[in-house]
Coordinates of C-alpha atoms in Angstrom, one line a residue:
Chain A
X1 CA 0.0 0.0 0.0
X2 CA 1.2 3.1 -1.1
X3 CA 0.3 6.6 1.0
X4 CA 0.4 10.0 -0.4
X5 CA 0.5 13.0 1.8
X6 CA -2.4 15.2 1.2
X7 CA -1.8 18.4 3.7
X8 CA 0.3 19.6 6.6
X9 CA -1.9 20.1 9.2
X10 CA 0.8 21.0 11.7
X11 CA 4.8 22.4 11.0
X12 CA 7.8 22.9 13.3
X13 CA 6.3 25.6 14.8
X14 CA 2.5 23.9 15.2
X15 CA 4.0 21.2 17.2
X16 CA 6.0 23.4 19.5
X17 CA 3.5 26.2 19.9
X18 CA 0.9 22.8 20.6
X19 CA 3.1 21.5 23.6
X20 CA 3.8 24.8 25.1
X21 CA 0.0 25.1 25.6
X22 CA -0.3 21.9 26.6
X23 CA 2.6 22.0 28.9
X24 CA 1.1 25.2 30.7
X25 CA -2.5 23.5 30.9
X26 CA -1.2 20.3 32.7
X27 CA 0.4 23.1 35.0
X28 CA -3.1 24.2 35.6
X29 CA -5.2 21.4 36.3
X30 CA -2.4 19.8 38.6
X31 CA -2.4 23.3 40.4
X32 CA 1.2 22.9 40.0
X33 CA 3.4 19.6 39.4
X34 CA 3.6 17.9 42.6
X35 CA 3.4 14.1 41.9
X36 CA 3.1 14.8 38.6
X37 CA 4.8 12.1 36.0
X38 CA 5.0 11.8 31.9
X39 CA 5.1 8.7 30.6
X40 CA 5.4 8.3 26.9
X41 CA 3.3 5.7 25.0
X42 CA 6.1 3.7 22.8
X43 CA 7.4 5.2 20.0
X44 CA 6.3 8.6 18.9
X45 CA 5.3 9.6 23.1
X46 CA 8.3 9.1 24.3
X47 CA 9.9 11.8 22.6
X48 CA 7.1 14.0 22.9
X49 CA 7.0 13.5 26.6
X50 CA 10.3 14.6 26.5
X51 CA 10.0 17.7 24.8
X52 CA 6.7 18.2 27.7
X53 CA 9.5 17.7 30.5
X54 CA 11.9 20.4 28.8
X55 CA 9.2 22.7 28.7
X56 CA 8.4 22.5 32.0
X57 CA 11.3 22.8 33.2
X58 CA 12.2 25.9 32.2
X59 CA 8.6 27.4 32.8
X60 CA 8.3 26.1 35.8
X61 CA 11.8 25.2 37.2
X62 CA 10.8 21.5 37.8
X63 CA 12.3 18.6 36.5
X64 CA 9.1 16.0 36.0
X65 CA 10.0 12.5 35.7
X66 CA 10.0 11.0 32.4
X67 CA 9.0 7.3 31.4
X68 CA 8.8 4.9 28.6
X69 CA 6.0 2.7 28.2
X70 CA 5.4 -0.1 26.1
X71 CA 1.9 -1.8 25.3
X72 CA 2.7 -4.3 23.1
X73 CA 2.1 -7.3 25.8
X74 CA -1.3 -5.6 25.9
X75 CA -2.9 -5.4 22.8
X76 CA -6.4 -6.7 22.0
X77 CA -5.6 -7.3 18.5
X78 CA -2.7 -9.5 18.6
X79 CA -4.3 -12.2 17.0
X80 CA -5.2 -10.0 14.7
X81 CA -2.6 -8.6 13.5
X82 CA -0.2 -10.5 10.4
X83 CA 2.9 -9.3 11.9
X84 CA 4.1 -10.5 15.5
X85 CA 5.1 -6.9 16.9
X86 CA 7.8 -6.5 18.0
X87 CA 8.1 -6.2 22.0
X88 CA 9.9 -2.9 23.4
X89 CA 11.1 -2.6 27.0
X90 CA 8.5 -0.5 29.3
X91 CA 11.2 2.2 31.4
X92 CA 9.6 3.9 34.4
X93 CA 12.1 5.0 36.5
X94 CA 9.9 5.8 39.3
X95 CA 6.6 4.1 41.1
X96 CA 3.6 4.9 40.1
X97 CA 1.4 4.3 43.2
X98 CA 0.2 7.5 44.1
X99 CA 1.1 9.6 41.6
X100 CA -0.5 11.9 38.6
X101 CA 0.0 10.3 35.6
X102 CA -0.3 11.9 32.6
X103 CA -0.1 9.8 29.6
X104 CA 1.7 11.0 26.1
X105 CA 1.2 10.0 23.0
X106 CA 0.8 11.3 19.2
X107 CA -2.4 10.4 17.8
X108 CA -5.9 9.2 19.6
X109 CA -7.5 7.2 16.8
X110 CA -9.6 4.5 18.4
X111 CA -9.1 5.0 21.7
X112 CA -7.6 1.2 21.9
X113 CA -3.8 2.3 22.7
X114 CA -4.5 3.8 25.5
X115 CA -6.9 1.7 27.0
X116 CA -4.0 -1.0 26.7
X117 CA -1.4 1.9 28.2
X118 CA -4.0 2.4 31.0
X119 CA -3.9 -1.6 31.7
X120 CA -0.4 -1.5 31.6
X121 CA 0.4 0.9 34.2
X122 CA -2.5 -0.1 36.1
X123 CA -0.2 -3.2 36.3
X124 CA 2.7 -1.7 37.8
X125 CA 0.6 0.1 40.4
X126 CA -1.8 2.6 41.6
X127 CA -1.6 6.0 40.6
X128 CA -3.5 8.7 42.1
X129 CA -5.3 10.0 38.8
X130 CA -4.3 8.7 35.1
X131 CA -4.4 11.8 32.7
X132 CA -4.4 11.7 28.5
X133 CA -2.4 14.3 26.4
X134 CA -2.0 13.8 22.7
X135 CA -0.6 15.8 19.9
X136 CA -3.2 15.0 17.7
X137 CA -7.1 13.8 17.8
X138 CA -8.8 12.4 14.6
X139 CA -11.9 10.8 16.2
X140 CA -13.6 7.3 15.2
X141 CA -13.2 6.6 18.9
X142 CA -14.5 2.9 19.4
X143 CA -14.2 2.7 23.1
X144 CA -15.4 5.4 25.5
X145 CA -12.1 7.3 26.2
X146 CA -11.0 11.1 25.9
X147 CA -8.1 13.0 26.1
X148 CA -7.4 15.9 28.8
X149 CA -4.9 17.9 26.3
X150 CA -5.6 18.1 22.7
X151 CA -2.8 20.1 20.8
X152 CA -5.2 19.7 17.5
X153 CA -8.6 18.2 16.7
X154 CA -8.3 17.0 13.2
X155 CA -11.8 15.6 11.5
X156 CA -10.9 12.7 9.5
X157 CA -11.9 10.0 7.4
X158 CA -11.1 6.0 8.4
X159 CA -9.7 5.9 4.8
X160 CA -7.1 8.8 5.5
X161 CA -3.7 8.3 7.9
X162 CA -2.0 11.0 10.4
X163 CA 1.7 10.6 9.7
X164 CA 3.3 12.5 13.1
X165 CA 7.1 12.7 12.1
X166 CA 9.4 14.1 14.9
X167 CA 13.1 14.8 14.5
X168 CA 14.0 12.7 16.9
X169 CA 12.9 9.7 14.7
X170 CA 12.3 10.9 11.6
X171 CA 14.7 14.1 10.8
X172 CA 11.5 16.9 10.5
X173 CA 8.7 17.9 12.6
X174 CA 5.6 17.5 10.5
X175 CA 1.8 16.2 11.0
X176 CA 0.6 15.5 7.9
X177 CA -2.8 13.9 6.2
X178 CA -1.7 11.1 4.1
X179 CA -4.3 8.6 2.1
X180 CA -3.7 5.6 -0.1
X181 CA -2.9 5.9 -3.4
X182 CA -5.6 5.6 -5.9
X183 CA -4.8 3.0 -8.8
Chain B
X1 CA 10.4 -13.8 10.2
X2 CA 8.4 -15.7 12.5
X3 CA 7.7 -18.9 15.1
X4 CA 3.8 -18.8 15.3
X5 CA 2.4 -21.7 15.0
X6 CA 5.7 -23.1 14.8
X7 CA 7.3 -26.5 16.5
X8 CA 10.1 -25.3 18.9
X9 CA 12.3 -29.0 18.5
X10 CA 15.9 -28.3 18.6
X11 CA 19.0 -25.8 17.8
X12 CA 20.5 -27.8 15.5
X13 CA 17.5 -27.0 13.2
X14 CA 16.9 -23.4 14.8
X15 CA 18.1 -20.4 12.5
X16 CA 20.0 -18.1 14.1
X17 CA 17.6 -15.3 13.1
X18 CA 14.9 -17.2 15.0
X19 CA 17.5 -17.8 17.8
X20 CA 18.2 -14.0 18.4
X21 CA 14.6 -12.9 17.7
X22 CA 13.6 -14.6 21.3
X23 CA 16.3 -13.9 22.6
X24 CA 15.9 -10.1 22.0
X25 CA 11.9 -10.4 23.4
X26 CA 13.3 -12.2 26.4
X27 CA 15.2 -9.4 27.4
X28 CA 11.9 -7.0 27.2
X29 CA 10.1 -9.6 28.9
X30 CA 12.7 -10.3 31.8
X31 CA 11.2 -6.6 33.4
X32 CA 8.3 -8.1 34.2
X33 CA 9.7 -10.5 36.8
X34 CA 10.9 -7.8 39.2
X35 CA 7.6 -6.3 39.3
X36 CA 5.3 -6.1 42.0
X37 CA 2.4 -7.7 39.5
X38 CA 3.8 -10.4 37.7
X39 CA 1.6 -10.5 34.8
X40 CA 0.7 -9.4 31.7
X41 CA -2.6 -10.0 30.0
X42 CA -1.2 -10.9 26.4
X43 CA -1.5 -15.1 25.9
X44 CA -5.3 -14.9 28.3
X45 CA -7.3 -18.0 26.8
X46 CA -4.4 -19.8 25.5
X47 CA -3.4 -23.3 27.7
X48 CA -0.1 -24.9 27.5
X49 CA 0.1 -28.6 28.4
X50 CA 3.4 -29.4 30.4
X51 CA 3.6 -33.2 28.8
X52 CA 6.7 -34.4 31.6
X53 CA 7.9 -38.1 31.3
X54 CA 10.8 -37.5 33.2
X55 CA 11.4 -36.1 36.4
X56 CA 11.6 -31.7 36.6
X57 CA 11.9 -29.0 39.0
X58 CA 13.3 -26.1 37.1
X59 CA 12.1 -26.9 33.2
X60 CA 8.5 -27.6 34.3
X61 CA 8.3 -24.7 37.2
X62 CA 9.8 -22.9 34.8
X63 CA 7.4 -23.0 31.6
X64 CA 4.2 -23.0 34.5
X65 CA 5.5 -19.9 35.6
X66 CA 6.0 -18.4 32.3
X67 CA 2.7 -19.1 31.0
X68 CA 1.0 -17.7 34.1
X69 CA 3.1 -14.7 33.9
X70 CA 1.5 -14.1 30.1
X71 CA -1.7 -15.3 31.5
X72 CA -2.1 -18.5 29.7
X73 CA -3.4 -21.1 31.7
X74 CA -1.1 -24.3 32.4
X75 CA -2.0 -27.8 32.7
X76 CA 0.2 -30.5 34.2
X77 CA 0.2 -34.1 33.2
X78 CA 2.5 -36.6 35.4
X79 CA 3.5 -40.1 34.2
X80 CA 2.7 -41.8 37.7
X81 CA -0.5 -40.8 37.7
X82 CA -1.9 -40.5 34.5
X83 CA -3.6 -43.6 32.1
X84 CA -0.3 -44.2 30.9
X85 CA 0.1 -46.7 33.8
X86 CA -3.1 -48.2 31.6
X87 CA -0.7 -48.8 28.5
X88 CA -2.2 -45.8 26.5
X89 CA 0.3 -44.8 24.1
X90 CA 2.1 -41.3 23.7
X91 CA 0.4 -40.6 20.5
X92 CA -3.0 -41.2 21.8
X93 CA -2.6 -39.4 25.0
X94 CA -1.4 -36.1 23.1
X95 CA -4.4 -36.4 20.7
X96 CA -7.1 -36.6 23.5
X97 CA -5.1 -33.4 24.7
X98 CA -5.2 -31.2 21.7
X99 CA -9.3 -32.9 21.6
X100 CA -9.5 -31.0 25.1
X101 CA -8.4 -27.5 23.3
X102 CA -4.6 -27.6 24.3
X103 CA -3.2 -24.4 22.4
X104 CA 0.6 -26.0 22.7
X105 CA 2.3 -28.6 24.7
X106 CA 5.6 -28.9 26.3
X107 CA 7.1 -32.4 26.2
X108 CA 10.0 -33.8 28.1
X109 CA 10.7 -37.8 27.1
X110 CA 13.4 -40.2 27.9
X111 CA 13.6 -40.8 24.4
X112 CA 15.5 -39.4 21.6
X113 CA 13.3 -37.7 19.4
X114 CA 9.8 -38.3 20.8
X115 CA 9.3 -34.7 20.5
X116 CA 10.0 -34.6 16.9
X117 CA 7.1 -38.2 16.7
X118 CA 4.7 -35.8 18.8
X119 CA 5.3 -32.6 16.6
X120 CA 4.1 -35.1 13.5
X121 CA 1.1 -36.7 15.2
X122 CA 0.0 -33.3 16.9
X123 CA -1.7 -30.0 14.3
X124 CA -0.7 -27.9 17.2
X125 CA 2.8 -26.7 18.0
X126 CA 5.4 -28.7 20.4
X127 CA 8.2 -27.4 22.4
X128 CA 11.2 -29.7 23.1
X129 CA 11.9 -29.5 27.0
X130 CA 14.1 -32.4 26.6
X131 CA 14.4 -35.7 25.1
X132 CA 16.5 -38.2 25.9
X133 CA 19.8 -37.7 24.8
X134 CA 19.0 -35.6 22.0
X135 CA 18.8 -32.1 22.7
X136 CA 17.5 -29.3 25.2
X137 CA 16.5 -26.3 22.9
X138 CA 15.3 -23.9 25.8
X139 CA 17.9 -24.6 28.2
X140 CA 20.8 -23.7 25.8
X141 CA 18.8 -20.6 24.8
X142 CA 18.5 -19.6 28.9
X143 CA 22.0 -20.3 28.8
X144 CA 22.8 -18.3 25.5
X145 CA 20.6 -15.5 27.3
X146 CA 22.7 -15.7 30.8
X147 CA 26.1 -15.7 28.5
X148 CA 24.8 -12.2 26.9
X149 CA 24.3 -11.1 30.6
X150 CA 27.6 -11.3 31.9
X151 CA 29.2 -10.7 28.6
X152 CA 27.3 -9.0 25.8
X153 CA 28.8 -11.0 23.1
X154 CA 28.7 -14.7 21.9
X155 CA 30.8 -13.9 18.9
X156 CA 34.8 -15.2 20.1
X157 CA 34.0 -16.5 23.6
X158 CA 35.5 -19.4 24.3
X159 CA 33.3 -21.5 26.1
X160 CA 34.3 -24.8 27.8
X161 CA 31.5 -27.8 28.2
X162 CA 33.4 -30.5 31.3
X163 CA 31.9 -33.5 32.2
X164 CA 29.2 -36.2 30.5
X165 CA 29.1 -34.9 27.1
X166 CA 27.9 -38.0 26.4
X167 CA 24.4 -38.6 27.8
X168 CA 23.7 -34.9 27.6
X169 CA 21.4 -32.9 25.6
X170 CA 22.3 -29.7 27.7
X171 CA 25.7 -30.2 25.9
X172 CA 24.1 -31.0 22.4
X173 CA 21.9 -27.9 21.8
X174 CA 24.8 -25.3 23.6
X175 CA 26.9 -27.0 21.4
X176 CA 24.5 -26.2 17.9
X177 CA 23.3 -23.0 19.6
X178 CA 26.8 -21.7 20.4
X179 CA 28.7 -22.4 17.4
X180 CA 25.8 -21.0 15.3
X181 CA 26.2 -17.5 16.8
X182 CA 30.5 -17.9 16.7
X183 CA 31.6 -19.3 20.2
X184 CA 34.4 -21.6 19.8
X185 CA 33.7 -24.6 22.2
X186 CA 35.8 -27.1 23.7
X187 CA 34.8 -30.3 25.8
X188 CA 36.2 -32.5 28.1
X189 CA 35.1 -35.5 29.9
X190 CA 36.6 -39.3 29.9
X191 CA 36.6 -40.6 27.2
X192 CA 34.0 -43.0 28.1
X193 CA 31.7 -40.2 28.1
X194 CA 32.9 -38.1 25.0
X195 CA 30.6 -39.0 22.1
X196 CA 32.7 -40.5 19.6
X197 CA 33.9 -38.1 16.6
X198 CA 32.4 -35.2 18.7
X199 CA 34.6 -32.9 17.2
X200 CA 32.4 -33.1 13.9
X201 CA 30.1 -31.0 16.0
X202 CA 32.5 -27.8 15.5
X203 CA 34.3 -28.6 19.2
X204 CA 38.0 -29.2 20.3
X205 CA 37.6 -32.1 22.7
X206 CA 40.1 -33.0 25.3
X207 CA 40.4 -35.4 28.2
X208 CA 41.9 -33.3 30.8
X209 CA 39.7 -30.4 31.8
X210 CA 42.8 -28.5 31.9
X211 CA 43.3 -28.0 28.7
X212 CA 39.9 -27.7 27.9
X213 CA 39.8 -24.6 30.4
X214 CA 42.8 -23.2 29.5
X215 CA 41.9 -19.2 28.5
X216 CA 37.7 -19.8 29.2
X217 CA 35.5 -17.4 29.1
X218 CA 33.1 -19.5 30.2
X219 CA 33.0 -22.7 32.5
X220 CA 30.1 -24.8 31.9
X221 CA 29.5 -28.2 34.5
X222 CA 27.5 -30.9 33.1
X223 CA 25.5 -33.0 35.6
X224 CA 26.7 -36.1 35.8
X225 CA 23.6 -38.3 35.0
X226 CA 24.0 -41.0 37.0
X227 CA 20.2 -42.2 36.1
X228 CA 21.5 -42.9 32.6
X229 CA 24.6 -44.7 33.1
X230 CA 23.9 -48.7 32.9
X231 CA 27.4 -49.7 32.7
X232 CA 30.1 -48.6 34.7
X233 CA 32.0 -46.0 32.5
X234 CA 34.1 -44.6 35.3
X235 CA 35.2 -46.1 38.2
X236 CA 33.8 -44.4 41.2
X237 CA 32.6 -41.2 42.0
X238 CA 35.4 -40.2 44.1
X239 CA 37.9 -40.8 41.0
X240 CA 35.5 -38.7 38.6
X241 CA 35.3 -35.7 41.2
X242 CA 39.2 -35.7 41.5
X243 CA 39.9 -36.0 37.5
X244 CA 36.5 -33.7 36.1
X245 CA 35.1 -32.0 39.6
X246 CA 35.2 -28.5 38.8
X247 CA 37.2 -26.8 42.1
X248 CA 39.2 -23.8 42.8
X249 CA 42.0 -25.0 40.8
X250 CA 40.5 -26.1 37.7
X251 CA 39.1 -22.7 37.4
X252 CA 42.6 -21.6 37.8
X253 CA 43.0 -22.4 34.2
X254 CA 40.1 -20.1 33.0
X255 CA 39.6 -16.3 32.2
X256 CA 40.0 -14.2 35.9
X257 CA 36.3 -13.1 35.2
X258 CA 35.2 -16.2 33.6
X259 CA 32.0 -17.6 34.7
X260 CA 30.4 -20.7 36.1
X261 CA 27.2 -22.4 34.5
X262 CA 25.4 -25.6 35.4
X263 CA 22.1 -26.9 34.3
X264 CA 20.6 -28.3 37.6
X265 CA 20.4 -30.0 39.4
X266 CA 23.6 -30.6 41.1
X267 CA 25.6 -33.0 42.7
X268 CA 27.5 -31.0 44.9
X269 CA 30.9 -32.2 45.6
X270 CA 31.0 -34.6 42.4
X271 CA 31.0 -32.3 39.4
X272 CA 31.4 -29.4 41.2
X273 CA 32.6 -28.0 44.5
X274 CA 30.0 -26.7 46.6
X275 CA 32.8 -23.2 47.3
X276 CA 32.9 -23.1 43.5
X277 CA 28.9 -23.5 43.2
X278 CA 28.1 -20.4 46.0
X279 CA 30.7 -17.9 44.6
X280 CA 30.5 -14.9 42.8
X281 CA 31.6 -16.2 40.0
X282 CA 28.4 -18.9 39.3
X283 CA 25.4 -17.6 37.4
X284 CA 23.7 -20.8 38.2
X285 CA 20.7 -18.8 39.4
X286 CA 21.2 -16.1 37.0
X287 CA 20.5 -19.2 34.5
X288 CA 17.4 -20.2 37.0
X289 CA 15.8 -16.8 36.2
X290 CA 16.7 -16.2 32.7
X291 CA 14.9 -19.3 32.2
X292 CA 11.7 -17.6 33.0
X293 CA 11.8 -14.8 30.5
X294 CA 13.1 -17.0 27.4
X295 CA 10.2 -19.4 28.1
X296 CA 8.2 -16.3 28.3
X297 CA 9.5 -15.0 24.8
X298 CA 9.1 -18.8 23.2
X299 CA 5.8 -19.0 24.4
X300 CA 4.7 -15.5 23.0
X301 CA 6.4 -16.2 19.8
X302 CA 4.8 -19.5 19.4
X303 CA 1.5 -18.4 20.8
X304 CA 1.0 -14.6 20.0
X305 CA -0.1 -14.1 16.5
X306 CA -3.0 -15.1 14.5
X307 CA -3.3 -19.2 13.3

């Protein structure tokens, strides 16, 4: 299957601008960032729950823990899938009982990833409150889960694909729309 | 690249590619043994049938634990008590287990290639947890795992096997398994218990252990398996431990940071010396819980994608 990208929907600048905000808001409805933790939903989170941390810190002069979570172990679709994925090591370098967690990751699509993410840290503990924050939302939820920060609601169709590229991966910053090639 | 659905029989027919894949997923998976919940939803509804003919602590522990850690559901079968005592055959037995929905079964046998008979009569995959003198695929890949461990390389160790080669299938697949991924491997037993023309393998073998030592990276103690041993092929027990017992000064012989293996279980002051078997140098327990994590990794290979 061939993809073609259709429109940037967010640049360099989109993302950053996007984080900032969301940065400041998780500021705000933590009234601060006591027991506050990021942990970065395996791959394109991670980095982005990074960038959260750096932000933070110098708006806020804290330095907010940073983890690395990987879901693969719990996945619904396993079966499913052709392809055995791949299983990446889950790094939280900190307990999560009684903390606020917020969860990071680039797109919410279904909703399915991060009800897997919420079993999987539900398994490493009990945090005080579990929190969502994605770069981008495209809808077609099929499982009743939001997100607290939102850096862009895009409305989709199921045929069309988000591609978020980061630098940290992929050498630019770019959302863009991307759908199948016709013929 | 994959195993699902696949038999899991032996390292002489493993690929390397295979090898490293679940060997790589066993080092994601090992996490999830120091955590305070030990499980993970991923294999839920899937029921692995531990098939043992032979007596097990540490194989069969092992692969119950590992399914219950990926939240399959294990089932135990034991020789004494099961209708095998009624004459029912091997073949028939596994049959009327896959009839009962068994996703995969884990066999150990007293006979040399039984696993390979069950992986022909069975639709659904078999793992080899030993048979007979024929090979031990997921011990040598715990061991492979516990090598990586200490030192983060296979490629130009130099790994020496002491003791029955002979009557060992620990020996066999580490043997396949090691000199797939570039270890050279030397052996050393009696002769009585040196495999003829066991150097076709790939291995230098030797009679003293000395030799066989000499410049190690790795020490690895066979059991000696006195269950198998019909005729006397050494003299006494006392003469074996003084020629082949791994002690202080054997060791001498090997790299300073070399390090100890042994399959379990042991005889303690026969192969090895129980001062040799407690110190900081033996991984034996390392080997214990790497064990877990690569049967972890095998099963979700085997298990974990669609039919």
């Amino acid at each position: 299957m061939q993809f073609i990208d259709k429109a940037e929907i967010m640049d360099v600048d989109g993302i950053r601008r996007a984080l900032v905000r969301i940065a400041h808001e998780i500021v705000e409805k933590n009234k601060g960032l006591e027991d506050v933790v990021l942990v970065g939903i395996r791959r394109r989170g991670v980095p982005l729950a990074r960038r959260l941390a750096e932000i933070l810190k110098k708006s806020e002069d804290v330095d907010v823990p940073v983890g690395e979570l990987d879901i693969t172990l719990y996945r619904d679709d396993l079966t499913l899938r052709f392809e055995q994925p791949h299983v990446g090591s889950t790094v939280l370098p900190f307990d999560v009982a009684g903390k606020k967690v917020v969860l990071v990751d680039d797109v919410l699509y279904t909703g399915r990833t991060v009800r897997a993410a919420l079993d999987a840290i539900i398994d490493l503990g009990r945090p005080a409150c579990i929190q969502l924050a994605v770069l981008v939302d495209r809808g077609h939820r099929e499982i009743p889960i939001r997100a607290d920060y939102v850096g862009k609601n895009v409305p989709t169709s199921r045929k069309e694909v988000i591609n978020v590229r980061l630098k940290e991966y992929d050498s630019i910053d770019q959302v863009v729309i991307s759908e199948e090639a016709q013929g | 690249m994959s195993l699902r659905g696949k038999d899991l029989l032996s390292l002489r027919e493993m690929s390397q590619e295979d090898m490293e894949l679940v060997l790589s997923t066993a080092r994601s998976l090992k996490e999830i043994l120091s955590r305070p919940i030990k499980k993970v939803p991923t294999l839920r509804g899937k029921v692995v049938c531990n098939l043992f003919y032979e007596p097990s602590t540490r194989t069969k522990m092992s692969f119950e634990l590992a399914a219950r850690y990926m939240s399959a559901d294990p089932v135990s079968f034991a020789k004494e008590t099961s209708a095998m005592k009624k004459g029912e055959t091997l073949a028939d037995t596994a049959r009327n287990l896959e009839a009962m929905g068994v996703d995969l079964v884990v066999m150990r046998h007293n006979v040399s290639g039984s696993c390979h008979f069950l992986a022909k009569v069975l639709d659904i995959p078999v793992v080899n947890a030993g048979d007979g003198m024929n090979e031990h695929p997921t011990q040598a890949l715990l061991d492979i795992f516990t090598i990586l461990d200490y030192k983060s390389r296979i490629r130009g160790l130099k790994v020496a096997i002491i003791g029955d080669v002979l009557h060992s299938r620990v020996a066999r697949s580490n043997i396949f398994g090691l000199t797939k991924m570039g270890a050279e491997i030397s052996v050393a037993g009696p002769s009585t218990l040196l495999p003829p023309e066991i150097e076709k393998l790939g291995v230098k073998a030797y009679t003293r252990p000395e030799e066989a030592i000499e410049g190690a990276d790795v020490v690895y103690v066979l059991r000696l398996q006195l269950e198998r041993q019909s005729k006397s092929l050494f003299p006494s027990q006392r003469e074996y431990s003084n020629f082949f017992g791994i002690n202080r000064h054997k060791l001498s012989y090997a790299k300073e940071d070399a390090i100890v293996m042994h399959p379990g279980p042991m005889n303690r002051g026969v192969e090895i010396t129980t001062d040799i078997a407690d110190s900081p140098r033996s991984v034996i327990l390392d080997q214990v819980t790497s064990g877990v994590a690569v049967r972890m990794a095998i099963l979700y290979h085997i298990l974990g994608g669609r039919d």
